[in-house]
XYZ file of C-alpha atoms in Angstrom:
786
model
C 17.595 -50.563 26.625
C 14.925 -53.282 28.413
C 16.435 -56.093 27.832
C 13.230 -58.228 27.848
C 12.506 -61.092 26.028
C 8.795 -62.261 24.349
C 7.337 -64.995 22.401
C 5.048 -63.297 19.938
C 3.447 -67.035 18.429
C 3.124 -69.860 19.758
C 2.198 -73.642 18.479
C 1.013 -75.687 21.750
C 4.183 -76.880 22.861
C 2.768 -80.589 22.797
C 3.326 -80.167 19.117
C 6.172 -77.610 18.454
C 8.142 -81.096 20.392
C 7.136 -84.213 19.019
C 7.272 -82.809 14.988
C 10.831 -82.720 16.183
C 11.428 -85.847 16.201
C 9.273 -89.783 16.049
C 8.248 -92.606 18.206
C 5.907 -95.883 17.530
C 3.929 -94.475 20.693
C 3.608 -95.085 24.549
C 2.633 -98.160 25.424
C -1.022 -98.521 27.170
C -1.511 -99.285 30.177
C -2.235 -103.134 30.893
C -5.667 -103.796 29.602
C -5.584 -100.359 27.423
C -4.952 -100.544 23.933
C -1.655 -97.784 23.005
C -1.805 -94.875 22.350
C -1.490 -94.304 17.946
C 2.162 -93.767 16.464
C 3.594 -89.556 15.419
C 2.729 -89.878 11.843
C 6.515 -88.158 10.134
C 5.738 -85.452 7.952
C 5.676 -85.156 4.206
C 8.448 -83.590 2.954
C 8.588 -81.266 -0.069
C 11.020 -82.458 -3.109
C 10.543 -79.818 -4.873
C 9.509 -76.168 -4.313
C 8.580 -73.172 -6.657
C 8.236 -70.811 -3.741
C 8.959 -70.715 -0.263
C 6.282 -69.893 2.236
C 7.497 -68.736 5.940
C 5.021 -68.865 8.788
C 5.863 -67.037 12.198
C 5.926 -69.450 15.351
C 8.071 -67.778 18.052
C 9.899 -65.162 18.803
C 12.052 -62.925 20.981
C 13.836 -59.968 21.146
C 16.438 -58.343 23.514
C 19.879 -59.396 24.952
C 19.289 -62.924 23.478
C 16.606 -63.297 20.694
C 15.912 -66.429 19.185
C 12.881 -67.064 16.058
C 11.467 -70.641 15.514
C 9.679 -70.644 11.714
C 7.801 -73.109 9.611
C 8.840 -73.299 5.732
C 6.366 -74.724 3.027
C 5.717 -74.503 -0.896
C 3.532 -73.746 -3.148
C 1.820 -77.637 -2.167
C 2.161 -76.252 1.550
C 4.389 -79.687 1.932
C 7.086 -79.164 4.931
C 9.890 -77.936 3.112
C 13.521 -78.994 5.310
C 17.032 -78.926 4.106
C 17.558 -75.070 3.611
C 20.408 -73.097 4.621
C 20.008 -69.994 2.745
C 18.440 -67.221 4.547
C 18.172 -63.516 5.548
C 16.879 -61.708 8.499
C 16.440 -58.100 9.165
C 14.697 -57.065 11.923
C 13.961 -53.318 12.577
C 11.988 -50.745 15.009
C 9.749 -47.952 14.725
C 10.962 -45.229 16.220
C 8.327 -42.055 16.805
C 9.615 -39.113 15.363
C 10.873 -35.855 16.970
C 10.980 -32.536 16.525
C 8.830 -32.188 13.214
C 10.129 -35.206 11.696
C 8.324 -38.363 10.570
C 8.461 -41.654 11.848
C 11.387 -43.356 11.018
C 12.470 -47.637 11.151
C 15.516 -48.429 12.814
C 17.762 -51.477 12.027
C 18.392 -53.777 15.083
C 19.681 -56.241 13.155
C 20.549 -57.620 9.844
C 22.234 -61.144 9.825
C 22.513 -63.877 7.525
C 23.108 -67.893 6.177
C 25.727 -68.862 5.129
C 27.751 -65.382 7.127
C 29.347 -63.165 4.848
C 31.450 -59.525 5.019
C 28.588 -58.004 4.792
C 27.168 -59.436 7.841
C 26.954 -62.560 10.285
C 24.916 -65.394 10.928
C 23.960 -65.883 14.255
C 23.088 -70.209 14.837
C 20.390 -71.874 12.741
C 19.268 -75.506 13.742
C 17.631 -77.266 10.952
C 14.757 -78.984 12.757
C 14.230 -81.508 9.286
C 11.327 -81.599 9.762
C 10.101 -78.000 7.523
C 11.128 -76.520 11.510
C 14.499 -73.848 11.210
C 14.999 -72.273 14.524
C 17.403 -69.482 14.313
C 19.007 -67.452 17.105
C 20.460 -63.983 16.316
C 24.472 -62.851 16.680
C 23.184 -59.513 17.563
C 22.211 -58.023 21.145
C 18.718 -56.742 19.678
C 18.918 -54.328 22.933
C 22.051 -52.620 22.157
C 21.040 -49.917 19.783
C 21.421 -46.554 20.604
C 18.913 -45.300 18.154
C 15.551 -46.939 19.555
C 14.494 -48.372 22.619
C 12.700 -51.416 22.342
C 9.116 -51.190 24.578
C 5.654 -53.183 24.438
C 4.034 -50.744 22.356
C 6.552 -50.220 19.325
C 5.833 -51.692 16.587
C 8.791 -54.082 15.536
C 9.057 -55.466 11.467
C 11.186 -58.397 11.434
C 11.990 -59.995 7.608
C 13.016 -63.129 6.757
C 14.800 -64.181 3.173
C 14.774 -67.289 1.662
C 15.734 -68.797 -1.640
C 18.519 -68.223 -3.995
C 18.561 -72.812 -3.603
C 18.008 -75.716 -4.706
C 15.087 -77.452 -3.564
C 14.974 -80.828 -5.912
C 16.251 -79.647 -8.745
C 14.549 -76.287 -8.599
C 16.337 -73.474 -7.770
C 13.565 -71.027 -5.701
C 13.370 -67.777 -6.022
C 13.985 -65.278 -3.485
C 11.744 -64.236 -1.633
C 11.306 -61.753 1.823
C 8.598 -62.959 4.026
C 7.661 -59.193 6.046
C 5.860 -59.592 10.192
C 4.575 -56.740 12.113
C 4.360 -57.510 15.740
C 5.012 -55.650 19.570
C 6.907 -57.088 22.723
C 3.111 -57.833 24.451
C 1.830 -59.354 21.153
C -1.149 -56.892 21.716
C -2.289 -55.560 18.529
C -0.533 -52.472 15.870
C -1.186 -49.190 17.350
C 0.564 -48.013 14.251
C 2.791 -49.745 11.355
C 4.499 -47.010 9.127
C 3.775 -48.025 5.045
C 4.220 -45.201 2.905
C 4.082 -47.394 0.039
C 3.692 -51.068 -0.353
C 4.473 -52.977 -2.462
C 1.281 -52.541 -4.654
C 2.356 -49.136 -5.360
C 5.069 -50.354 -7.074
C 4.500 -52.532 -9.077
C 1.984 -50.758 -10.973
C 5.771 -50.060 -12.920
C 7.597 -52.600 -11.639
C 7.065 -55.730 -12.341
C 9.134 -57.363 -9.640
C 11.512 -55.392 -7.300
C 14.764 -56.959 -6.522
C 17.488 -55.266 -5.223
C 21.356 -56.949 -4.054
C 21.597 -59.495 -6.289
C 17.385 -60.158 -6.109
C 17.857 -61.102 -2.457
C 15.283 -57.780 -1.358
C 12.317 -57.672 -2.877
C 9.742 -56.284 -1.112
C 9.823 -51.916 -0.689
C 8.869 -52.877 3.467
C 11.962 -54.261 3.152
C 14.049 -51.418 1.710
C 12.412 -49.060 4.203
C 13.912 -51.492 7.476
C 16.891 -51.247 5.736
C 17.954 -48.404 5.003
C 16.957 -46.877 8.391
C 19.022 -43.366 8.965
C 20.644 -45.441 11.529
C 22.358 -47.903 9.595
C 22.963 -45.473 6.667
C 23.688 -41.556 5.527
C 22.548 -39.197 2.895
C 21.247 -40.290 -0.070
C 21.048 -44.123 0.305
C 18.316 -43.613 3.899
C 15.710 -44.449 1.871
C 12.879 -41.212 1.639
C 15.868 -39.755 0.254
C 16.810 -43.018 -2.288
C 13.609 -43.385 -3.027
C 12.826 -39.894 -4.148
C 16.397 -39.451 -5.222
C 16.253 -42.075 -8.014
C 12.800 -41.005 -9.624
C 13.444 -37.366 -10.209
C 13.929 -37.361 -13.756
C 13.456 -40.855 -14.501
C 9.559 -41.573 -13.601
C 7.455 -41.773 -16.665
C 4.275 -39.201 -14.676
C 4.306 -35.731 -13.926
C 6.500 -35.190 -10.864
C 5.364 -33.195 -9.298
C 2.132 -35.439 -8.902
C 3.239 -36.899 -5.487
C -0.056 -39.047 -5.867
C 1.698 -40.784 -8.311
C 3.506 -43.377 -6.852
C 1.904 -42.587 -3.062
C -1.820 -43.458 -3.021
C -4.588 -44.914 -1.218
C -4.032 -49.116 -2.028
C -6.051 -49.404 1.726
C -2.677 -51.150 2.906
C -0.401 -48.039 2.340
C -2.263 -46.353 5.240
C 0.585 -43.116 5.805
C 0.738 -42.863 1.756
C -0.558 -38.925 2.544
C 2.597 -38.895 4.754
C 3.980 -36.587 2.108
C 1.462 -33.188 2.668
C 1.089 -34.483 6.428
C 4.803 -34.791 7.785
C 7.195 -32.182 5.509
C 11.048 -32.609 6.524
C 14.051 -31.122 4.883
C 15.098 -34.435 4.660
C 12.221 -35.461 1.322
C 11.516 -31.929 0.335
C 14.715 -30.810 -0.510
C 15.670 -33.720 -2.781
C 13.143 -32.184 -5.791
C 13.839 -28.583 -4.435
C 17.495 -28.789 -4.930
C 18.165 -24.831 -4.647
C 17.089 -24.540 -0.996
C 19.138 -24.505 1.488
C 17.124 -25.506 4.274
C 20.342 -24.613 6.619
C 21.636 -21.663 5.453
C 17.520 -20.391 4.592
C 19.134 -20.049 1.158
C 15.650 -19.868 -1.244
C 13.847 -20.421 1.272
C 11.215 -17.924 2.897
C 11.348 -19.270 6.344
C 15.338 -18.261 6.386
C 16.923 -20.819 7.939
C 15.758 -24.218 9.815
C 17.797 -26.470 12.111
C 15.193 -29.414 12.179
C 12.005 -30.036 10.759
C 9.664 -29.036 14.340
C 8.105 -25.153 12.612
C 7.981 -26.663 9.128
C 4.457 -27.822 9.092
C 3.658 -24.156 11.107
C 3.713 -22.769 7.553
C 3.608 -25.552 5.555
C 0.245 -26.753 6.190
C -1.273 -29.964 4.853
C -3.590 -28.716 3.036
C -1.341 -25.492 1.796
C 1.692 -28.538 0.134
C -0.744 -30.441 -1.551
C -2.099 -26.985 -2.698
C 0.880 -26.593 -4.470
C 1.750 -30.079 -6.243
C -1.839 -30.792 -7.125
C -3.316 -27.192 -7.720
C -3.401 -27.335 -11.027
C -4.185 -30.802 -11.958
C -6.636 -30.361 -9.623
C -8.040 -27.196 -11.281
C -7.363 -28.629 -14.728
C -10.166 -31.447 -12.778
C -12.843 -28.952 -12.050
C -12.885 -26.245 -14.461
C -12.592 -28.605 -17.489
C -16.238 -29.493 -15.957
C -17.647 -26.209 -16.867
C -18.242 -27.000 -20.843
C -17.399 -30.460 -22.869
C -17.383 -30.157 -26.578
C -19.539 -32.539 -27.693
C -20.152 -35.227 -30.881
C -23.436 -35.363 -31.470
C -22.940 -36.906 -35.075
C -20.799 -38.435 -37.298
C -20.938 -40.263 -40.845
C -19.154 -40.381 -43.906
C -20.939 -40.155 -47.309
C -20.041 -40.498 -50.569
C -20.351 -36.742 -52.247
C -20.040 -33.639 -50.444
C -23.222 -31.801 -50.208
C -21.645 -27.966 -48.983
C -21.656 -25.392 -51.890
C -17.898 -24.819 -50.913
C -16.808 -28.595 -51.664
C -18.618 -29.548 -54.696
C -17.215 -25.750 -56.206
C -13.541 -27.460 -54.656
C -14.215 -29.868 -57.322
C -12.164 -32.443 -54.665
C -15.131 -34.972 -55.534
C -14.096 -38.266 -56.914
C -15.573 -41.753 -57.501
C -13.187 -43.173 -54.990
C -13.932 -40.544 -51.809
C -16.379 -39.241 -49.722
C -16.594 -36.944 -46.845
C -17.224 -36.847 -43.206
C -20.303 -34.500 -41.983
C -19.212 -33.658 -38.198
C -21.950 -32.307 -35.978
C -21.010 -30.787 -32.606
C -22.766 -28.803 -29.600
C -21.173 -27.401 -26.632
C -22.608 -28.339 -23.085
C -22.440 -26.342 -20.560
C -21.566 -27.991 -16.994
C -24.905 -29.219 -16.601
C -25.138 -30.809 -20.110
C -27.243 -27.983 -21.493
C -26.563 -26.598 -24.993
C -25.045 -23.645 -25.366
C -26.834 -22.830 -28.119
C -23.962 -21.764 -30.152
C -22.328 -21.873 -32.931
C -19.139 -23.714 -32.969
C -17.684 -21.125 -34.969
C -18.859 -17.961 -33.150
C -17.322 -19.390 -29.563
C -14.816 -16.644 -28.966
C -13.875 -18.718 -25.634
C -12.385 -21.043 -27.063
C -8.413 -20.898 -27.880
C -8.160 -23.836 -29.822
C -10.466 -26.629 -30.970
C -9.426 -28.982 -32.867
C -11.218 -33.300 -34.415
C -8.479 -35.579 -35.080
C -10.659 -37.536 -38.232
C -9.771 -40.476 -40.056
C -11.412 -43.597 -42.030
C -10.935 -47.150 -43.260
C -10.692 -49.431 -40.226
C -7.831 -50.607 -37.700
C -5.224 -49.229 -40.325
C -6.774 -46.326 -41.283
C -6.213 -45.376 -45.130
C -4.243 -41.948 -45.004
C -1.424 -40.531 -43.680
C -2.500 -38.652 -41.243
C -5.933 -38.083 -41.418
C -7.554 -35.053 -41.298
C -7.494 -32.489 -38.777
C -9.875 -30.471 -38.785
C -9.077 -27.432 -36.453
C -12.335 -24.248 -36.249
C -9.686 -22.387 -33.818
C -6.303 -22.781 -33.388
C -3.641 -21.731 -31.860
C -0.876 -23.206 -34.522
C 0.754 -20.705 -36.517
C -0.348 -20.618 -40.796
C 0.303 -24.100 -42.261
C 1.076 -25.428 -45.477
C -1.635 -26.553 -47.976
C -1.193 -30.386 -46.941
C -4.328 -31.636 -47.264
C -3.958 -32.926 -43.405
C -5.419 -29.982 -42.735
C -9.135 -29.456 -43.537
C -10.746 -25.991 -44.219
C -13.922 -25.449 -41.219
C -17.040 -25.870 -43.703
C -20.076 -25.201 -42.237
C -23.477 -27.680 -43.758
C -25.870 -26.074 -41.108
C -26.144 -25.477 -37.823
C -29.417 -25.898 -36.279
C -30.588 -25.848 -32.334
C -26.754 -24.940 -30.736
C -25.938 -27.925 -33.309
C -22.658 -26.741 -35.900
C -22.443 -29.353 -38.701
C -18.594 -29.090 -40.655
C -18.119 -31.057 -43.614
C -14.538 -32.727 -44.088
C -12.739 -34.003 -46.919
C -12.359 -35.551 -49.165
C -11.569 -39.431 -47.422
C -10.214 -41.961 -49.726
C -12.705 -44.537 -49.696
C -9.926 -46.717 -52.180
C -7.153 -48.259 -50.332
C -3.968 -49.646 -52.331
C -3.698 -52.956 -49.929
C -7.586 -53.601 -48.057
C -9.071 -51.784 -51.439
C -12.235 -50.318 -51.309
C -12.995 -48.837 -47.292
C -16.687 -48.205 -48.189
C -17.276 -50.748 -45.694
C -15.340 -49.733 -43.032
C -15.495 -47.589 -40.403
C -13.741 -44.043 -39.184
C -12.801 -42.398 -35.675
C -12.566 -38.907 -34.422
C -11.428 -37.279 -31.049
C -11.997 -33.460 -30.251
C -9.041 -31.689 -28.871
C -10.659 -28.662 -26.972
C -8.931 -25.648 -24.730
C -11.800 -23.259 -23.597
C -10.397 -19.767 -21.254
C -11.800 -18.292 -18.005
C -11.777 -15.855 -15.505
C -8.901 -16.000 -13.141
C -10.842 -17.900 -10.503
C -11.688 -20.046 -12.469
C -15.488 -20.281 -12.607
C -16.575 -18.209 -15.122
C -16.131 -18.914 -19.134
C -14.839 -15.647 -20.891
C -12.987 -14.910 -24.290
C -10.065 -15.455 -24.890
C -8.858 -12.093 -26.031
C -9.886 -10.931 -22.217
C -8.083 -12.935 -20.454
C -4.932 -12.466 -19.176
C -2.973 -16.392 -19.111
C -4.492 -18.435 -21.607
C -2.771 -21.710 -19.638
C -3.042 -20.353 -16.711
C -6.909 -19.283 -16.455
C -7.532 -22.160 -19.610
C -8.602 -25.367 -18.963
C -9.574 -28.953 -21.688
C -11.670 -29.829 -22.663
C -12.438 -34.054 -21.963
C -11.020 -35.878 -25.405
C -14.094 -37.978 -25.818
C -13.448 -40.831 -28.682
C -15.903 -41.669 -30.879
C -16.205 -44.681 -33.946
C -18.449 -44.446 -36.736
C -19.651 -45.141 -40.629
C -21.625 -44.503 -43.351
C -25.085 -44.602 -41.410
C -24.060 -42.528 -38.558
C -21.938 -43.226 -34.613
C -21.426 -46.565 -34.256
C -22.149 -47.956 -30.205
C -20.257 -50.922 -29.785
C -16.266 -50.076 -30.486
C -15.324 -51.528 -33.584
C -11.489 -52.169 -32.666
C -10.651 -54.855 -30.291
C -9.174 -53.485 -26.843
C -5.435 -54.006 -26.898
C -4.445 -51.197 -23.190
C -6.259 -48.939 -21.077
C -6.187 -45.845 -19.554
C -5.814 -47.280 -16.036
C -3.034 -49.782 -17.975
C -1.074 -46.884 -19.318
C -1.838 -44.618 -16.877
C -0.857 -46.533 -13.408
C 3.198 -45.283 -14.740
C 2.301 -42.160 -16.655
C -0.164 -40.948 -14.215
C -4.122 -41.429 -14.268
C -7.063 -38.590 -13.054
C -10.937 -40.063 -12.602
C -14.129 -39.189 -12.628
C -16.881 -40.491 -9.757
C -19.439 -39.480 -11.836
C -19.123 -41.704 -15.059
C -16.324 -43.473 -14.164
C -13.935 -42.003 -17.267
C -10.460 -42.210 -16.642
C -7.308 -40.585 -18.437
C -3.460 -40.456 -18.420
C -1.405 -37.768 -17.768
C 0.753 -38.692 -20.315
C 1.231 -35.459 -23.257
C 2.538 -35.449 -26.525
C 4.859 -32.587 -25.265
C 6.410 -35.769 -22.101
C 8.022 -36.232 -25.246
C 8.305 -34.017 -27.733
C 9.448 -30.775 -26.586
C 8.272 -27.247 -27.298
C 10.614 -25.815 -29.895
C 9.876 -23.877 -32.906
C 11.160 -25.411 -36.270
C 11.096 -25.238 -39.928
C 8.326 -28.061 -39.998
C 6.153 -25.301 -39.432
C 3.426 -27.519 -41.261
C 3.917 -30.855 -39.127
C 1.626 -31.614 -35.742
C 4.383 -31.627 -34.066
C 6.912 -29.112 -32.498
C 10.061 -31.309 -32.122
C 13.207 -32.017 -35.258
C 16.251 -29.899 -35.616
C 16.982 -26.543 -35.848
C 20.027 -24.884 -37.405
C 21.069 -23.052 -34.624
C 24.028 -21.602 -35.799
C 23.169 -21.022 -39.308
C 25.478 -22.895 -41.197
C 22.719 -24.393 -43.802
C 23.157 -27.544 -41.519
C 20.509 -29.309 -38.923
C 21.560 -30.002 -35.879
C 21.027 -33.184 -34.333
C 17.971 -33.340 -32.331
C 18.729 -33.022 -28.243
C 16.422 -31.275 -26.884
C 15.896 -32.389 -23.866
C 11.984 -33.471 -22.369
C 9.866 -30.826 -19.942
C 10.739 -33.581 -16.448
C 11.396 -30.681 -13.742
C 8.967 -30.845 -10.704
C 6.178 -28.812 -10.939
C 2.384 -30.068 -9.606
C 1.212 -29.794 -13.513
C -1.188 -32.553 -14.362
C -0.828 -32.756 -18.133
C -4.095 -32.063 -20.000
C -4.579 -33.070 -23.308
C -4.481 -36.546 -23.268
C -5.895 -39.726 -24.954
C -9.865 -40.424 -24.008
C -9.068 -44.176 -24.793
C -4.377 -44.802 -24.283
C -3.546 -43.300 -26.763
C -5.396 -44.620 -29.327
C -6.918 -41.644 -31.848
C -3.556 -41.498 -31.791
C -4.083 -43.801 -34.699
C -5.168 -40.696 -36.686
C -1.702 -40.199 -37.568
C 0.086 -42.573 -36.556
C -0.686 -45.525 -38.664
C 0.884 -48.101 -41.482
C 0.604 -45.514 -43.986
C 2.694 -42.158 -42.627
C 5.756 -42.556 -43.587
C 9.317 -42.681 -41.012
C 10.781 -38.739 -41.516
C 11.971 -37.438 -38.595
C 14.992 -39.710 -38.064
C 16.180 -38.797 -41.809
C 15.285 -35.175 -41.184
C 18.137 -35.424 -37.626
C 19.858 -37.567 -39.460
C 19.568 -41.146 -36.769
C 19.714 -42.930 -39.888
C 20.022 -42.133 -43.729
C 20.925 -43.576 -46.428
C 23.793 -45.494 -47.370
C 23.504 -47.187 -43.160
C 23.731 -50.609 -43.668
C 20.617 -51.389 -41.655
C 19.253 -48.015 -43.169
C 15.878 -49.960 -43.282
C 15.545 -51.513 -40.636
C 16.638 -48.557 -38.593
C 13.385 -46.988 -40.490
C 11.194 -50.094 -39.287
C 12.007 -49.564 -36.634
C 11.374 -45.503 -36.072
C 8.310 -45.696 -37.694
C 5.360 -43.993 -36.196
C 2.617 -46.804 -36.627
C 1.126 -46.637 -33.391
C 1.755 -50.262 -32.447
C 5.181 -50.487 -33.931
C 5.587 -46.523 -32.144
C 5.223 -47.683 -28.839
C 6.887 -50.875 -28.331
C 10.196 -49.335 -29.994
C 9.779 -46.123 -27.532
C 9.551 -48.519 -24.437
C 12.261 -50.807 -25.297
C 14.215 -48.055 -26.027
C 15.098 -48.669 -30.101
C 14.281 -46.080 -32.534
C 17.108 -44.400 -34.125
C 16.660 -41.595 -31.664
C 17.110 -43.433 -28.802
C 20.464 -45.432 -27.750
C 21.336 -46.082 -24.352
C 22.507 -44.484 -21.359
C 23.441 -40.696 -21.713
C 21.477 -40.248 -24.471
C 18.535 -37.613 -24.161
C 15.939 -39.341 -25.662
C 16.438 -42.997 -23.236
C 14.312 -44.698 -21.887
C 14.916 -46.950 -18.970
C 11.759 -48.488 -19.190
C 10.591 -50.330 -14.741
C 9.330 -53.332 -16.068
C 9.657 -56.253 -18.292
C 9.453 -56.128 -21.945
C 8.713 -59.622 -22.127
C 5.094 -58.866 -20.192
C 3.390 -58.856 -22.279
C -0.041 -58.533 -20.252
C 1.819 -55.265 -18.263
C 0.329 -52.986 -20.939
C -1.743 -54.936 -23.161
C -5.727 -56.431 -22.300
C -6.213 -59.760 -22.276
C -4.706 -62.025 -25.571
C -4.838 -58.223 -27.630
C -0.750 -59.023 -28.240
C -0.934 -63.094 -29.850
C -0.086 -62.542 -33.411
C -2.888 -63.810 -34.717
C -4.315 -60.146 -34.850
C -1.422 -59.207 -37.023
C -1.882 -62.041 -39.918
C -3.429 -59.715 -42.906
C -2.360 -56.209 -41.613
C -1.827 -53.477 -43.651
C 2.327 -53.335 -44.105
C 4.346 -50.758 -43.333
C 5.222 -47.867 -45.554
C 8.743 -46.378 -46.425
C 9.900 -43.205 -48.104
C 13.673 -44.546 -48.661
C 14.603 -41.771 -50.867
C 13.436 -38.906 -48.374
C 15.872 -36.954 -48.524
C 17.355 -36.583 -52.022
C 14.337 -34.475 -52.381
C 15.111 -32.788 -49.415
C 17.064 -29.595 -49.703
C 17.182 -28.834 -45.773
C 16.828 -25.539 -44.504
C 17.512 -22.295 -46.069
C 19.059 -20.058 -43.377
C 17.523 -16.928 -44.981
C 14.240 -17.853 -44.679
C 13.441 -20.662 -42.538
C 9.489 -20.915 -43.830
C 10.684 -20.582 -47.653
C 9.030 -23.411 -49.999
C 10.693 -22.783 -52.695
C 12.908 -25.871 -54.727
C 12.447 -29.056 -53.267
C 12.231 -28.765 -49.974
C 8.938 -31.005 -48.330
C 7.885 -31.767 -44.923
C 7.210 -34.436 -42.784
C 3.697 -34.482 -44.183
C 4.863 -34.954 -48.010
C 6.550 -38.770 -47.718
C 5.873 -40.481 -50.609
C 5.318 -44.316 -49.740
C 7.858 -45.948 -51.976
C 8.609 -48.831 -50.313
C 7.153 -51.574 -47.727
C 7.276 -53.674 -43.924
C 5.136 -56.627 -43.110
C 3.725 -55.446 -40.087
C 4.509 -58.346 -37.699
C 8.451 -58.716 -38.759
C 8.567 -54.508 -37.772
C 6.187 -55.258 -34.651
C 8.333 -58.114 -33.340
C 11.993 -56.296 -34.616
C 10.940 -53.031 -32.276
C 11.468 -55.306 -29.059
C 13.378 -57.336 -30.286
C 15.450 -55.407 -33.032
C 18.854 -54.444 -30.939
C 20.967 -56.337 -28.532
C 20.027 -55.400 -24.995
C 22.090 -53.076 -22.669
C 23.905 -55.207 -20.595
C 25.828 -57.000 -23.729
C 27.780 -54.601 -24.481
C 27.731 -54.204 -28.340
C 26.613 -51.116 -30.332
C 22.226 -50.786 -29.037
C 22.312 -48.766 -32.408
C 22.913 -51.930 -34.417
C 19.745 -53.470 -35.467
C 20.573 -57.701 -35.140
C 20.901 -58.907 -38.793
C 20.466 -62.776 -37.494
C 16.895 -61.604 -36.228
C 15.370 -59.622 -39.420
C 17.228 -63.337 -41.530
C 15.118 -65.161 -39.702
C 12.720 -62.775 -40.018
C 13.138 -63.629 -43.492
C 13.621 -66.813 -44.015
C 9.684 -66.866 -42.136
C 8.497 -64.751 -44.920
C 8.943 -61.218 -43.912
C 9.840 -58.367 -46.440
C 12.127 -55.686 -45.554
C 12.204 -52.415 -48.018
C 10.046 -54.318 -51.113
C 7.861 -51.911 -53.593
C 4.123 -51.565 -53.848
C 4.186 -55.227 -57.073
C 6.861 -56.687 -54.920
C 4.610 -57.028 -51.570
C 3.121 -60.257 -51.195
C 1.756 -60.524 -47.153
C 2.959 -64.357 -46.704
C 5.171 -63.881 -43.127
C 4.100 -66.905 -42.218
C 5.559 -65.734 -38.216
C 2.435 -67.420 -35.797
C 2.525 -70.182 -37.254
C 4.954 -70.925 -34.795
C 4.421 -67.974 -32.958
C 0.938 -68.783 -31.642
C 0.100 -67.232 -28.156
C 0.675 -70.483 -26.162
C 4.377 -70.091 -27.678
C 4.081 -66.197 -26.995
C 3.352 -67.316 -23.117
C 6.048 -69.734 -22.891
C 8.922 -67.682 -24.237
C 7.205 -64.599 -22.513
C 7.732 -66.172 -18.831
C 3.694 -65.450 -19.446
C 0.413 -67.586 -17.361
């Protein structure tokens, strides 16, 4: 090993020396004025953060470090005695191995059973000197040379400055022994990648807060097996990540700093690949076409960069290109007071308080030109459907209406939420359908004539095996393998037609949701779609609830007439598939169904909560499908079919639940936006009128059987209380209490301030006063937001 010491950064000797003590100045020669004295540095009396500037470092048999610490106001901080020091070196990979960090030393002061402390000197002026306890040139796994990259990590924090407790922080410094510019510093992922999902990284008691620290210490010359960082990082995300597992670019993104973000496809190794491909044994060759492999030297011969990218992202990239071939575009939409289509006139369903939506669509090719084809005669659609509702931000109908021109779903019960396609007219490639009736009167919002509606298309069309030409679905050998989904544009409209400006405030965006769930972007127009699919949570399971739009719910697997608990695991197997039926605006069109009018039923059917439970109403509230409650409760793991570790629907949210701005745009979480909103509907006697599954005929609709679409609201809950309860309704997991029980004291506090739970329509007064105390400033303060 080289026994070489080198100083990489050094202030002027005079400055470094003079700052260590004070002087009255030198006496001048006779007849000359004396030199001015040295003014002592102003020391910080408090600090909320600590910044480290490396002044000098020597690496070798005798290694030392000189550094300066300042606070957020750039004032020197003296008197610190808690530090951590890590030095690692980047070694060139051999025989196909990736370049990897090797740990040279990890030391801390004061010393612990895990690490020793060398010699720490506090110069009392904000500068410190540390002499390493270990000979850094003696590490067998790494040889010091002038050109290799070294990494220094200085850990600060975990102690008080004045009366302030300073949080831990890691300062990262990459350098070379000869002081020259770095040739290479391996950064596969960076803090920027990680915090897109996580608020921060804090491991080992919060002492280590940067991914650059993790890779320096979790090196294969210190730890082994699953603890080596590339294996560890993949292992803890498999089965947990909220984006498609096979989408390696979820984490490995080009941020401008992570220059090695493409290593996942450029440097394949058995160690990393086997984390996902657990059925492959590279040593024995089991399930490996290439047979056994002693090392990684030949991996890239078969698994080229382009081949790896294609295998992992081909569906996602194929969808992106294939879906450009066709667009089902909403040309116009408006609400009319009375139907004009003869079939709707003859139905006799029109009243003085109803209206009909007239929806005009055109089928465009990849160049934006009309195909001049009537929609219901286009045999290349596997499904083409439109989700529509009317009534402003809270919508007016439980599930709105769905217009299914083509559908891949089974016939549904006559629920009045699936509208029969009624063609009003066709001209110049534009098909106009009339859908209704929609209620223009609401029990709480009153007259909805001056409100607005929303519509979004959901389509899947068929293509040839090459993915180049649109073809009839009857001729397509694999509808799913060859087909493509269209973009789900979201449109707003009123009685005059389409609205150019969105009437709803922007609460979340695809970019924010996609930072965790994955996102695809189109360079042509900036369209961003998150890759989360409904099927990520709703397993594809045929149930007796064939009248619903969701494919979850329970089944009677043993034929005893009793429904089994809903325990279907969502599909998170490693795959390259990017989910394609995604939201155009962060799932905003979901409010067509997921709104306050739609009582919860699934958790009752699955017996996750039932009549007679002490907190039955509160459990229903927290499990409500209303979008603003559903999203919060699901991420907080507080729905009645969630609970904690080991539960199938358990959610391990990767950030701080109090960090509202992690998802919300601006101040859209302000409680003032909930004042006057519609209460959430409940159906408290749902199970009294539901007779369960008939084992002889799952589709037998005789008797009192009721479907999710047939729930009847008989009670209501205040909207602000419902939203706040969705996060604050249950104990934190670390308390050790039963996570399934609602916190009675929280409910009592809400009731004391006007909230109502499970009251009838006549009893509801809408007088909750939450926003009086919990205004925006208060919310920011209690949630720790700036």
